[in-house]
mmCIF file of C-alpha atoms and ligand atoms in Angstrom:
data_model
loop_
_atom_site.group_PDB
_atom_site.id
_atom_site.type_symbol
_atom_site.label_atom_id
_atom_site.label_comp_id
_atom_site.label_asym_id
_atom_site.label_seq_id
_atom_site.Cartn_x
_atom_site.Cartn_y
_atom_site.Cartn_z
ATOM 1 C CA UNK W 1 0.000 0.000 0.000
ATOM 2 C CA UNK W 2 2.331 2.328 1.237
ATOM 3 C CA UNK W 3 4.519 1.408 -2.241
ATOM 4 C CA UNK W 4 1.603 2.164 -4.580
ATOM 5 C CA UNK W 5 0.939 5.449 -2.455
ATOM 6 C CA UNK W 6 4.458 6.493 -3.432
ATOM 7 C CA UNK W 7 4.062 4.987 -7.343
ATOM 8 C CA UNK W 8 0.898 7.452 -7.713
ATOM 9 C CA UNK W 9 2.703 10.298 -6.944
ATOM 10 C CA UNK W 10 5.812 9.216 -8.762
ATOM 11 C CA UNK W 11 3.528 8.140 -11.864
ATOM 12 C CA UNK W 12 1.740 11.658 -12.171
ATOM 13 C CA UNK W 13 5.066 13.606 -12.437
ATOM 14 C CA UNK W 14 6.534 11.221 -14.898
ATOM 15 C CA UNK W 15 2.644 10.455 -16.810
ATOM 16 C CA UNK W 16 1.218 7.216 -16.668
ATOM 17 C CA UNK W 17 2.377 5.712 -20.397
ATOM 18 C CA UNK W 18 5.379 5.135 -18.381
ATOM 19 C CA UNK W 19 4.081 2.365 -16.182
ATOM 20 C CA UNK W 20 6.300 -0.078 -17.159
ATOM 21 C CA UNK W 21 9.046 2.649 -16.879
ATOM 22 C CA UNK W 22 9.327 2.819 -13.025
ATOM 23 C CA UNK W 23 12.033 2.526 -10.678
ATOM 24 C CA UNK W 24 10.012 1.850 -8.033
ATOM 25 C CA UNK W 25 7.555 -0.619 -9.175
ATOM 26 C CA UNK W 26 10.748 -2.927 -10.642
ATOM 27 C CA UNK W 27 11.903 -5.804 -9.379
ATOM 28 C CA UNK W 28 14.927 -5.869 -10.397
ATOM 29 C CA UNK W 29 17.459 -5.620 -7.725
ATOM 30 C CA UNK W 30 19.659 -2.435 -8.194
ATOM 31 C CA UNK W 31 16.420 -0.592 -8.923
ATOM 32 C CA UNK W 32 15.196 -2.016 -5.360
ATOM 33 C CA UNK W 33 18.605 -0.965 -3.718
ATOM 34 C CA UNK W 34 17.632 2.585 -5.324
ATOM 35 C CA UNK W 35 13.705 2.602 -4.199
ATOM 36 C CA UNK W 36 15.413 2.147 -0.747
ATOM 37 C CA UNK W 37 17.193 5.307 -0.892
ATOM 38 C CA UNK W 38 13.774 7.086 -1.829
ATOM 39 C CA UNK W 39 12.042 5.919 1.375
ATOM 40 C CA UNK W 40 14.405 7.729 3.384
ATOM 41 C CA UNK W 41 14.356 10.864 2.075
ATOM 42 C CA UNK W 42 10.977 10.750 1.238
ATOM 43 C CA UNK W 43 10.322 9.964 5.537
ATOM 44 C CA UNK W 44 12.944 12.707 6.128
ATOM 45 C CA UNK W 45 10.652 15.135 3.865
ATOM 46 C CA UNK W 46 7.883 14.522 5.409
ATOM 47 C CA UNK W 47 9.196 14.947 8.848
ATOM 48 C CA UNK W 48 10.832 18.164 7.740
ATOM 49 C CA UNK W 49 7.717 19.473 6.472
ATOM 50 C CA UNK W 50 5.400 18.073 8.964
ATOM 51 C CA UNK W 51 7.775 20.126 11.937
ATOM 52 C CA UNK W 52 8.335 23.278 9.897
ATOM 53 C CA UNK W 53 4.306 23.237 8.410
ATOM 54 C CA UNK W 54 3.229 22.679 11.994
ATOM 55 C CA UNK W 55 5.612 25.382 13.889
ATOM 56 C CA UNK W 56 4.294 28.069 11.481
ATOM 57 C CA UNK W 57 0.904 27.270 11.962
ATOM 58 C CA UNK W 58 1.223 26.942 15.091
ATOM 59 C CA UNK W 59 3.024 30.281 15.405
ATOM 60 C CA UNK W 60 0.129 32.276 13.072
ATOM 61 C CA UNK W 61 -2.435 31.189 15.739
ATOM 62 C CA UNK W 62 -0.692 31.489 18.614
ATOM 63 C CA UNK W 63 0.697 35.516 17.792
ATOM 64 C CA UNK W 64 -2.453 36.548 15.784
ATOM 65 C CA UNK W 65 -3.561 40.181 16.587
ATOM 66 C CA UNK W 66 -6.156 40.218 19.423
ATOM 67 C CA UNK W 67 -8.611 42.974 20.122
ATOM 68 C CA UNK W 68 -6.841 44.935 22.736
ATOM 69 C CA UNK W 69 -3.204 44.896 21.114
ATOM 70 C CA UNK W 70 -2.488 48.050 20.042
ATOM 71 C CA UNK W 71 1.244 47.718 21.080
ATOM 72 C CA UNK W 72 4.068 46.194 19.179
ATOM 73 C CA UNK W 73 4.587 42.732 20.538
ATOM 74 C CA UNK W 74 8.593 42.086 21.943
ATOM 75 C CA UNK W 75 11.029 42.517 19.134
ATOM 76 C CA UNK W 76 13.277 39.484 19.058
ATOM 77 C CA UNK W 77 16.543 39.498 17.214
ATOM 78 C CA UNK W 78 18.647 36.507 16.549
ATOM 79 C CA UNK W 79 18.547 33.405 18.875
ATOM 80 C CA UNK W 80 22.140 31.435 19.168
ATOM 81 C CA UNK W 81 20.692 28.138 20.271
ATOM 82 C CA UNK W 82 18.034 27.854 17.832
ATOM 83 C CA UNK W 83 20.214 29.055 15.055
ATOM 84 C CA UNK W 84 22.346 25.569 16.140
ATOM 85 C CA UNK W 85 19.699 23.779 16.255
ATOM 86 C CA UNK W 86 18.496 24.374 13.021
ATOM 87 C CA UNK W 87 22.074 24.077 11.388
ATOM 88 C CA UNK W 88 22.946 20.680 12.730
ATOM 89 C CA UNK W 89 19.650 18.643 12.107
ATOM 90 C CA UNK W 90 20.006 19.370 8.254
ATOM 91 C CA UNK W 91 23.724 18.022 8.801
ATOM 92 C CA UNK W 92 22.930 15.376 10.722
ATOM 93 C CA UNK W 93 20.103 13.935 7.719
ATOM 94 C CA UNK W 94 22.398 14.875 4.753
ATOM 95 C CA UNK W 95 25.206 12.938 6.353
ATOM 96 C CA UNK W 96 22.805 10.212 7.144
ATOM 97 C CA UNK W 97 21.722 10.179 3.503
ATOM 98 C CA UNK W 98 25.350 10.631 2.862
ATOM 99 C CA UNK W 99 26.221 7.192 4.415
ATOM 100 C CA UNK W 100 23.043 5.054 2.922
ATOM 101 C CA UNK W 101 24.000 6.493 -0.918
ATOM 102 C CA UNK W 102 27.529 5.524 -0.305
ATOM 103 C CA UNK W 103 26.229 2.243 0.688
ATOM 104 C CA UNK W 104 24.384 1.832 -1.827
ATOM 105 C CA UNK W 105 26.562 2.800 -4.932
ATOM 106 C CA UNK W 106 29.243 0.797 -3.618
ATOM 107 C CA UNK W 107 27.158 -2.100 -3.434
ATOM 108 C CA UNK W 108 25.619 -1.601 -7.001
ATOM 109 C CA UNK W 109 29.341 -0.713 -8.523
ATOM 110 C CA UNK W 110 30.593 -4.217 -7.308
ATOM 111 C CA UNK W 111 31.975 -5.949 -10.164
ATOM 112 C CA UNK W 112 29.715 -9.630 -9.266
ATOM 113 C CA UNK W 113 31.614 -12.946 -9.983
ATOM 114 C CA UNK W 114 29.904 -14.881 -12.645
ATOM 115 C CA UNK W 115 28.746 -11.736 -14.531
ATOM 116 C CA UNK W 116 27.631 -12.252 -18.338
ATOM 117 C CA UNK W 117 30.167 -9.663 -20.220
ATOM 118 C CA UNK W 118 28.212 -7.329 -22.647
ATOM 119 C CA UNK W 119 29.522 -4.853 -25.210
ATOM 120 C CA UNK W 120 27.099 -2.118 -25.965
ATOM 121 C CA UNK W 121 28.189 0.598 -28.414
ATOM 122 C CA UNK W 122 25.949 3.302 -29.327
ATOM 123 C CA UNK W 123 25.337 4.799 -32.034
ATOM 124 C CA UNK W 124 23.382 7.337 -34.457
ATOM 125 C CA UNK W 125 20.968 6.078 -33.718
ATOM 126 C CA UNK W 126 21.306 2.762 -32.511
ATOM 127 C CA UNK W 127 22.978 0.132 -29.995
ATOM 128 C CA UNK W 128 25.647 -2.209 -30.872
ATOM 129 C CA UNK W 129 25.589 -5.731 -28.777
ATOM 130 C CA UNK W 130 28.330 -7.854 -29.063
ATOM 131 C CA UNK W 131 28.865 -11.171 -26.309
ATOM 132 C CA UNK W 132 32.948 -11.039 -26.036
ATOM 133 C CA UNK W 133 32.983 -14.625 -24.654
ATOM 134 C CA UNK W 134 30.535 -16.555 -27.878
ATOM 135 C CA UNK W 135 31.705 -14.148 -30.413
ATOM 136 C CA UNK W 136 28.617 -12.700 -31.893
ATOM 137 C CA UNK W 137 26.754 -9.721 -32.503
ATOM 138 C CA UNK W 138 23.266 -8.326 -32.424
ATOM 139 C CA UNK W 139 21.638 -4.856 -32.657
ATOM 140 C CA UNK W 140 18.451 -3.222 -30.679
ATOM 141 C CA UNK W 141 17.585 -6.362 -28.754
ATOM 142 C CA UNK W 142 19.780 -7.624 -25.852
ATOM 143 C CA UNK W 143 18.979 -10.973 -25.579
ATOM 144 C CA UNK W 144 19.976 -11.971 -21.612
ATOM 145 C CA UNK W 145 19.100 -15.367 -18.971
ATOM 146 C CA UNK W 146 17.102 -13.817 -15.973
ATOM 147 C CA UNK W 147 19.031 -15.011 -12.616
ATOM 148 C CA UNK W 148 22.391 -14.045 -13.652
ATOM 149 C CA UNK W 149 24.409 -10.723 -13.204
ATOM 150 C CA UNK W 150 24.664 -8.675 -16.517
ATOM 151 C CA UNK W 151 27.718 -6.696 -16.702
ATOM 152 C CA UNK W 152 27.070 -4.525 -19.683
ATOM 153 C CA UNK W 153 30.612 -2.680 -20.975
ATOM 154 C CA UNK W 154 29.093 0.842 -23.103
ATOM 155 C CA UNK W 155 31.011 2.808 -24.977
ATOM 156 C CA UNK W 156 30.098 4.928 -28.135
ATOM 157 C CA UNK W 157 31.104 5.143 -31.344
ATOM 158 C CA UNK W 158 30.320 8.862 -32.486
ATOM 159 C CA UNK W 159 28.769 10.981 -30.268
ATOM 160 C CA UNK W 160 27.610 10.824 -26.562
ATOM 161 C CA UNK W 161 24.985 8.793 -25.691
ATOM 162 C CA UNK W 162 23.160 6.976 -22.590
ATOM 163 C CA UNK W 163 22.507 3.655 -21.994
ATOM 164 C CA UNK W 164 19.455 3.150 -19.645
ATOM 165 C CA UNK W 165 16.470 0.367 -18.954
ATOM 166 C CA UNK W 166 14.572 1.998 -16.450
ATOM 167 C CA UNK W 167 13.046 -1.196 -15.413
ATOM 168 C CA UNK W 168 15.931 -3.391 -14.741
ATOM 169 C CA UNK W 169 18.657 -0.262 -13.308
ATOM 170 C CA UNK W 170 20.043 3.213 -13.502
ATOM 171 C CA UNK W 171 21.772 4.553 -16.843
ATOM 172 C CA UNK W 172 25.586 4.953 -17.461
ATOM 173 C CA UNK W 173 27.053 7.705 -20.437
ATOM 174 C CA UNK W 174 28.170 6.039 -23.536
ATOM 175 C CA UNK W 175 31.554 7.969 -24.053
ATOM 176 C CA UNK W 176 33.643 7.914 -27.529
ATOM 177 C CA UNK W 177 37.192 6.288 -26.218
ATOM 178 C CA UNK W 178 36.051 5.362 -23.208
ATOM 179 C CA UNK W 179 34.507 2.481 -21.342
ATOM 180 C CA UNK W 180 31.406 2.660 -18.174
ATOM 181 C CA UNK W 181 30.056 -0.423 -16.786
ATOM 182 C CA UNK W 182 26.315 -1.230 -15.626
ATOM 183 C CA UNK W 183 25.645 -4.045 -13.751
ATOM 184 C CA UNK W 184 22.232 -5.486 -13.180
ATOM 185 C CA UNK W 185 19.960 -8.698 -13.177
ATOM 186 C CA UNK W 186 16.951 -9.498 -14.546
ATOM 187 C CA UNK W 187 14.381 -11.145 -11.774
ATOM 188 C CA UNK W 188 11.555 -12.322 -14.473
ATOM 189 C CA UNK W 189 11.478 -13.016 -18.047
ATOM 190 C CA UNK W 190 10.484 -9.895 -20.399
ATOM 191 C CA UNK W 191 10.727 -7.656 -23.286
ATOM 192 C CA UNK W 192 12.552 -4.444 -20.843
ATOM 193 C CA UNK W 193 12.082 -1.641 -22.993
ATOM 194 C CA UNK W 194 15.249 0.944 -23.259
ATOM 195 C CA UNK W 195 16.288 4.692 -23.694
ATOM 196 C CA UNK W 196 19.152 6.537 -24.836
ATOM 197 C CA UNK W 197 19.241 9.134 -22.517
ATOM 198 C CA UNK W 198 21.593 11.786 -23.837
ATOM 199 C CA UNK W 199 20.209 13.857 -26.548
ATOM 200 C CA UNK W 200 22.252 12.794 -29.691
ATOM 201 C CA UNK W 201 20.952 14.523 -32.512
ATOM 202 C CA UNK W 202 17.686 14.769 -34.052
ATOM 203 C CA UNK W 203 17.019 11.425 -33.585
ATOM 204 C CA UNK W 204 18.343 10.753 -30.163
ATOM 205 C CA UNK W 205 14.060 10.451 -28.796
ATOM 206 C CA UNK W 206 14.131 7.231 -31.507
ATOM 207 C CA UNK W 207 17.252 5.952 -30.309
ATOM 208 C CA UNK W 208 16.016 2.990 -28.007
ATOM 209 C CA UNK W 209 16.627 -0.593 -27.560
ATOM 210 C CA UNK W 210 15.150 -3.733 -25.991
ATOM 211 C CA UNK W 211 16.662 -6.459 -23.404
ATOM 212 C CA UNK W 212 14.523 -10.044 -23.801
ATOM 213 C CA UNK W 213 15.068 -11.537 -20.846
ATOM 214 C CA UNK W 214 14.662 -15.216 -20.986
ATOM 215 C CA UNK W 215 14.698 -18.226 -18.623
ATOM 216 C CA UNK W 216 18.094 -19.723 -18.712
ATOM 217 C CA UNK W 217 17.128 -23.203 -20.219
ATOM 218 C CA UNK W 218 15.993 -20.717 -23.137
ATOM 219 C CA UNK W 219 18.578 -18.714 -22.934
ATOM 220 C CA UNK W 220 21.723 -21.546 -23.416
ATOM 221 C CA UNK W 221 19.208 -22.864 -26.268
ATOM 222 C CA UNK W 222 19.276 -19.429 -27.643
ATOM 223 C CA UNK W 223 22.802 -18.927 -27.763
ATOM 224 C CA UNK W 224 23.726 -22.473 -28.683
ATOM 225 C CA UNK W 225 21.671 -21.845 -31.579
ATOM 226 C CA UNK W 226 22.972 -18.569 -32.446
ATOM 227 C CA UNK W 227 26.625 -19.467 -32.319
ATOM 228 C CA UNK W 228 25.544 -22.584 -34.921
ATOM 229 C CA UNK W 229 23.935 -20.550 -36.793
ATOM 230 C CA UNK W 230 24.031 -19.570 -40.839
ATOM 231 C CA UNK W 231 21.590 -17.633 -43.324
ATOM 232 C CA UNK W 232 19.079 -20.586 -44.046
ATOM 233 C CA UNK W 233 19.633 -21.390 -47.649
ATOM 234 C CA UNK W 234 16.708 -19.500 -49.498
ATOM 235 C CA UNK W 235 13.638 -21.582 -49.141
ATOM 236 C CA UNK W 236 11.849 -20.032 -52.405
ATOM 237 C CA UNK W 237 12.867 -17.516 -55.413
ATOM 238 C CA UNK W 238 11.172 -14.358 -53.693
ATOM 239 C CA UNK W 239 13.861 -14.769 -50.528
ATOM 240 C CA UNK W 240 16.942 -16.520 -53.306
ATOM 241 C CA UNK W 241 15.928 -12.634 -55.151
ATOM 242 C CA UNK W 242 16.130 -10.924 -51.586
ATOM 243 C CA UNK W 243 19.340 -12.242 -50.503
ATOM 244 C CA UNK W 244 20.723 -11.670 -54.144
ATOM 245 C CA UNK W 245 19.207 -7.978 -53.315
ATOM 246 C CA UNK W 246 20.633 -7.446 -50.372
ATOM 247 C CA UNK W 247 24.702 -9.019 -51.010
ATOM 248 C CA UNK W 248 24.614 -6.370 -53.782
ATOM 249 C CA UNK W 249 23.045 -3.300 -51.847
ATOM 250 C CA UNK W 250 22.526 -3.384 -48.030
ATOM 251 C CA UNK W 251 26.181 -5.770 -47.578
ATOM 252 C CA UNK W 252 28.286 -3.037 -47.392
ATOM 253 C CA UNK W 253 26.573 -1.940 -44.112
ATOM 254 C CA UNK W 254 24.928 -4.838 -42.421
ATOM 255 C CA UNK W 255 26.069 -8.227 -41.975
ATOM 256 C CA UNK W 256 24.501 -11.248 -42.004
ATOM 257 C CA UNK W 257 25.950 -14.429 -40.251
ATOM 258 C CA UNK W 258 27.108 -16.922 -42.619
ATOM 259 C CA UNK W 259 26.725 -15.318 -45.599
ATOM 260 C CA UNK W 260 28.889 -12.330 -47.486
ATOM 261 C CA UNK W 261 27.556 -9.804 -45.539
ATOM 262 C CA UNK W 262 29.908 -8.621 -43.063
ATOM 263 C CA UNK W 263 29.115 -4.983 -43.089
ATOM 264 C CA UNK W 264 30.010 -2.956 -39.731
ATOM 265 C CA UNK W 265 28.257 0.622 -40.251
ATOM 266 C CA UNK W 266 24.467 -0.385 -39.920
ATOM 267 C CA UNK W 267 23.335 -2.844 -37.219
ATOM 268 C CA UNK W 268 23.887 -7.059 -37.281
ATOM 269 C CA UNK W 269 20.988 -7.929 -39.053
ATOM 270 C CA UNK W 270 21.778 -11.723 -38.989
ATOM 271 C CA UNK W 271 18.285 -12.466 -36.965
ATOM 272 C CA UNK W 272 16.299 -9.769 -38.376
ATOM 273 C CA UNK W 273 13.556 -12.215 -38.306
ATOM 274 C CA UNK W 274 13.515 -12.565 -34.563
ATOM 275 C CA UNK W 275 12.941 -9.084 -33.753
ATOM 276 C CA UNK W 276 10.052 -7.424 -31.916
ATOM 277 C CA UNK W 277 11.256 -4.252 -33.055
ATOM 278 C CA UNK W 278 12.810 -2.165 -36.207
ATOM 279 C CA UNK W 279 14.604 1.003 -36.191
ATOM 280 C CA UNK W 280 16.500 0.503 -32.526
ATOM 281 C CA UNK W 281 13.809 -0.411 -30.586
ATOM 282 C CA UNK W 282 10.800 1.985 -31.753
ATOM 283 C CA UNK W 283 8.554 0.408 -34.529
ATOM 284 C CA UNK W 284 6.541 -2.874 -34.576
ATOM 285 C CA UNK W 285 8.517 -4.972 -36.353
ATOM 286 C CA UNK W 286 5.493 -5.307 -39.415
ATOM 287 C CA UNK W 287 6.297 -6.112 -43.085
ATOM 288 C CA UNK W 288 4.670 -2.511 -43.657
ATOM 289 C CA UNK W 289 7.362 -0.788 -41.247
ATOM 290 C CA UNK W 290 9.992 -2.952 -42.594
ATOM 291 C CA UNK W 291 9.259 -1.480 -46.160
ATOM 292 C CA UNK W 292 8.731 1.797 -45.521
ATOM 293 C CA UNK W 293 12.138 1.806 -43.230
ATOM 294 C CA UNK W 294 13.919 0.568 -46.263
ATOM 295 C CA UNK W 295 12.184 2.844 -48.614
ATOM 296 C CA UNK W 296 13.341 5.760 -46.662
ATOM 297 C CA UNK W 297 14.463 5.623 -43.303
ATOM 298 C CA UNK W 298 14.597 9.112 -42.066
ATOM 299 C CA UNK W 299 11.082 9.746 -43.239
ATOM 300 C CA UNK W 300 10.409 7.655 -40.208
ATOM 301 C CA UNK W 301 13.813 8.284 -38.396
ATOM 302 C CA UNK W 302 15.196 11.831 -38.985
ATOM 303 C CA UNK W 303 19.109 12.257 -39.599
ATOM 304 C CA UNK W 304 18.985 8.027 -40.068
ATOM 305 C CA UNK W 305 22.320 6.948 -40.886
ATOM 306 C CA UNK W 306 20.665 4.529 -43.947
ATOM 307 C CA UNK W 307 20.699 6.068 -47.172
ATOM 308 C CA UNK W 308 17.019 5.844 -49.026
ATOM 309 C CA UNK W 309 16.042 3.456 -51.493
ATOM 310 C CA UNK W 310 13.468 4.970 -53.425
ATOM 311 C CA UNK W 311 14.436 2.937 -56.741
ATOM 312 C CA UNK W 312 13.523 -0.169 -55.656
ATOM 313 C CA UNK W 313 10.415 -1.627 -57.070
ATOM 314 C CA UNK W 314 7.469 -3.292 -54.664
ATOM 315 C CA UNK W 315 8.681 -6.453 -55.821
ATOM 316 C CA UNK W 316 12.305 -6.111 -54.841
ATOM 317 C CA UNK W 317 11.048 -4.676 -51.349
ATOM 318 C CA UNK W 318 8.559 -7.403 -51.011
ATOM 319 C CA UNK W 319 11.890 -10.248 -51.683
ATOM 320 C CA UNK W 320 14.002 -8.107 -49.406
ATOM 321 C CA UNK W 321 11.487 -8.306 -46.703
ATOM 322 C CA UNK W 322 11.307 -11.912 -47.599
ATOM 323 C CA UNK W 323 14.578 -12.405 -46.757
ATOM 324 C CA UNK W 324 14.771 -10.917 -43.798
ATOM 325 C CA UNK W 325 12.122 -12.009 -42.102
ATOM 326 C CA UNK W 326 14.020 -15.856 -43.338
ATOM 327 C CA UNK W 327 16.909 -15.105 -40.772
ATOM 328 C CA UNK W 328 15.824 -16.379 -37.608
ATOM 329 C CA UNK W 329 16.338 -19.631 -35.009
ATOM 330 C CA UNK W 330 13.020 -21.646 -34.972
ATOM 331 C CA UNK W 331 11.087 -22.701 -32.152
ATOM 332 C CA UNK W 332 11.606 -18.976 -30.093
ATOM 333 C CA UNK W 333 8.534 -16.528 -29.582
ATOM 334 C CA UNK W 334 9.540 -13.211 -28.037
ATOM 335 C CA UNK W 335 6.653 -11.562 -29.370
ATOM 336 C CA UNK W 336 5.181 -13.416 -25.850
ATOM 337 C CA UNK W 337 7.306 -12.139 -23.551
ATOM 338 C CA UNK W 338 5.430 -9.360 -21.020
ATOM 339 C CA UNK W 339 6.569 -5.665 -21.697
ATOM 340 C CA UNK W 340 8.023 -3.834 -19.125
HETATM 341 C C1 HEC R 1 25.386 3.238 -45.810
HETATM 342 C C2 HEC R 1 25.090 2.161 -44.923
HETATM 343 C C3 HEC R 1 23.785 1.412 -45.071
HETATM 344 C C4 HEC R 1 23.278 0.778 -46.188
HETATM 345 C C5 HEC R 1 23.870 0.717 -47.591
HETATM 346 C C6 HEC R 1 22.069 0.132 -45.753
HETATM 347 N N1 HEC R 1 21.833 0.375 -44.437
HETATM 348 FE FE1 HEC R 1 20.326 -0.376 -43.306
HETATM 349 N N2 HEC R 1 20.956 0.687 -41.733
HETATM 350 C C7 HEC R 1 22.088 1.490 -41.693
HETATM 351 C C8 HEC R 1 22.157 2.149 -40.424
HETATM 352 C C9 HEC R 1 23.242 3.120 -39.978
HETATM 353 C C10 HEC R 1 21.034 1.724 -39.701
HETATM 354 C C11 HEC R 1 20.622 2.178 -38.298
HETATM 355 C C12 HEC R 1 19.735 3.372 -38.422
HETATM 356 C C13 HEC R 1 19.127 3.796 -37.132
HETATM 357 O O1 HEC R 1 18.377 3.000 -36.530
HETATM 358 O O2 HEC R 1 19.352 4.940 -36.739
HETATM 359 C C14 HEC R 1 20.320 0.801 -40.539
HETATM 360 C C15 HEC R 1 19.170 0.118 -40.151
HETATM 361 C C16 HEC R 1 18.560 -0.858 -40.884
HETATM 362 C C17 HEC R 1 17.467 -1.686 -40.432
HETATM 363 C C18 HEC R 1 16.862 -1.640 -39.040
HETATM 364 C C19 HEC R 1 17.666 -2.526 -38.142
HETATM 365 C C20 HEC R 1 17.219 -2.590 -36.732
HETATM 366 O O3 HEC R 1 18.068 -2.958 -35.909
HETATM 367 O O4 HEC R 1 16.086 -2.298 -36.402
HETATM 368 C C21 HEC R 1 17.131 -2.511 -41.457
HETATM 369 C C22 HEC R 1 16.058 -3.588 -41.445
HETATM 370 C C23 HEC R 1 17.989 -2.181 -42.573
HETATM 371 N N3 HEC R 1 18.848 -1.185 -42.185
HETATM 372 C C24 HEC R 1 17.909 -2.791 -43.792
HETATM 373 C C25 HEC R 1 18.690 -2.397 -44.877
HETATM 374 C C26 HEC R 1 18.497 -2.909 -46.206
HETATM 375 C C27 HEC R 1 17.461 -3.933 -46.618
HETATM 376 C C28 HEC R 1 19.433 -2.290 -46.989
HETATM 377 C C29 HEC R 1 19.642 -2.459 -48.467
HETATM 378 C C30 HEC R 1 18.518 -2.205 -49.327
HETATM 379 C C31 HEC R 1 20.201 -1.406 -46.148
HETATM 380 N N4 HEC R 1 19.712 -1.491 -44.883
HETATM 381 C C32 HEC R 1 21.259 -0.643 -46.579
HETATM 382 C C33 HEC R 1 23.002 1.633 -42.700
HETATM 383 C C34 HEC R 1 22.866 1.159 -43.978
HETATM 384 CU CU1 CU R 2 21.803 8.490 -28.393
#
């Protein structure tokens, strides 16, 4: 009760789309760690005000003008022992608060044994994933097992940018030539939506990303899979014309496990077809969206990075979106996972 008291306030400063966007309703535990930190200044707030509110009240009624006063009341001036008083409580809380942050950011900062090592990179305006220790590569999805630490290293590529999934822990900068680390665990499975949070460029408000969380039986499956995996051979001549298509245009920028495409300047496409999302974690991945997007990019994404492809006929978008949607593991679903 006393938690959802809080969340209404909380959720009417930041509006209520954001539900699945709170610190304090998550789970996770580094956002819990932080949501402990609130309580206390929120009781010390409401102490403060409760004693200053009630003294001044108090004092209104108790000095009011009476009928009869026609004289100036006492005129007090300065008063040593209050002026202490007054000057060490603040102290006192700020170096109480003082202690508990320290606590906390120490504890949160830990490197963990047994961390997963992530590599996120941003980028106009997208994220880079890369797992050092199986050698692949991804883009706008983080796929992660729930129960284990995360240790995500971010650094940038161009610009600065922020890294931040409000429902699983704080955010860290993204810094050209430099590395930060967040670390953080998922507690349930999920699709944990994600912000850069450094304006970027025109484009930084559609520079997001997802993390699909997934129970760890899935997840070893998942990355078993992945590190097997190669381009299914096209299955008809619509996808055999969209790969042909795409080696000859779109391979100089994206790459595609297993095939020619090893382009490094536009995200890892190599399981397009697994995606919940398109453009770095803002559209519906839809056959419409994934047209339009390669039509013209920054009609939907302003300042996109990916030049436009107006001369491409509805067929060859229909075979490129063929292909794409061919490059996936079978036997996943992550449309199903819960958003938060
Ligand atoms: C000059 C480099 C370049 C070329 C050529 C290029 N792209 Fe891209 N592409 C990018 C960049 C950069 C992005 C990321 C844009 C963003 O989200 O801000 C991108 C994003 C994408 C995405 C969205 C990926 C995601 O993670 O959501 C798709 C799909 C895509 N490109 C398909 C294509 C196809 C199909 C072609 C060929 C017809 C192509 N691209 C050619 C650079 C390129
Ligand atoms: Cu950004």
């Amino acid at each position: 009760m006393p938690r959802m008291l809080l969340s209404v306030g909380y959720l009417s400063l930041a509006g209520a789309a954001l539900a699945h966007n709170v610190t304090i309703l998550s789970d996770a535990p580094v956002n819990q760690e932080i949501t402990g930190l609130l309580w206390w200044v929120l009781i010390f707030a409401v102490i403060i005000f409760g004693v200053v509110a009630g003294a001044l009240a108090y004092t209104i009624w108790k000095f009011r003008a009476k009928p009869g006063d026609d004289e100036l009341p006492p005129q007090v001036h300065g008063n040593d022992r209050m002026e202490i008083i007054w000057t060490a409580i603040p102290l006192l809380i700020v170096m109480v608060l003082f202690v508990l942050t320290a606590q906390t950011l120490v504890k949160i900062k830990r490197p963990v044994a047994g961390s997963l090592p992530i590599e996120a990179t941003g980028w106009q305006f997208w994220w880079d994933f890369q797992y050092p220790d199986e050698g692949l590569r991804t883009a706008g999805e983080l796929v992660i097992p729930v129960g284990q630490p995360i240790e995500v290293k971010i650094t940038s590529g161009d610009v600065i940018h922020s890294f931040w999934p409000p429902s699983l822990t704080g955010k860290a900068d993204a810094v050209p030539g430099e590395d930060n680390y967040l670390r953080f665990m998922a507690t349930k499975p999920g699709n944990y939506y994600g912000y850069c949070a450094e304006l970027c460029g025109a484009s930084h408000a559609n520079m997001r990303f997802r993390i699909l969380a997934l129970e760890r039986e899935d997840y070893t499956r998942f990355i078993e899979a992945f590190k097997a995996y190669e381009a299914p051979a096209p299955a008809n001549e619509r996808v055999a014309r969209g790969q042909q298509l795409f080696n000859a245009q779109c391979a100089a920028c994206h790459a595609v496990k297993g095939t020619p495409a090893r382009g490094v300047i536009g995200p890892d496409l190599s399981l397009f077809g697994m995606r919940t999302t398109l453009g770095s974690g803002v559209w519906d991945n839809t056959p419409e969206n994934l047209k339009r997007w390669i039509q013209d990019s920054s009609a939907m994404k302003p300042s996109s990075k990916m030049p436009p492809f107006t001369q491409l006929s509805d067929a060859d978008l229909e075979a490129l979106a063929a292909y794409l949607y061919s490059l996936k593991l079978d036997g996943f679903d992550f449309a199903q996972l819960p958003r938060y």
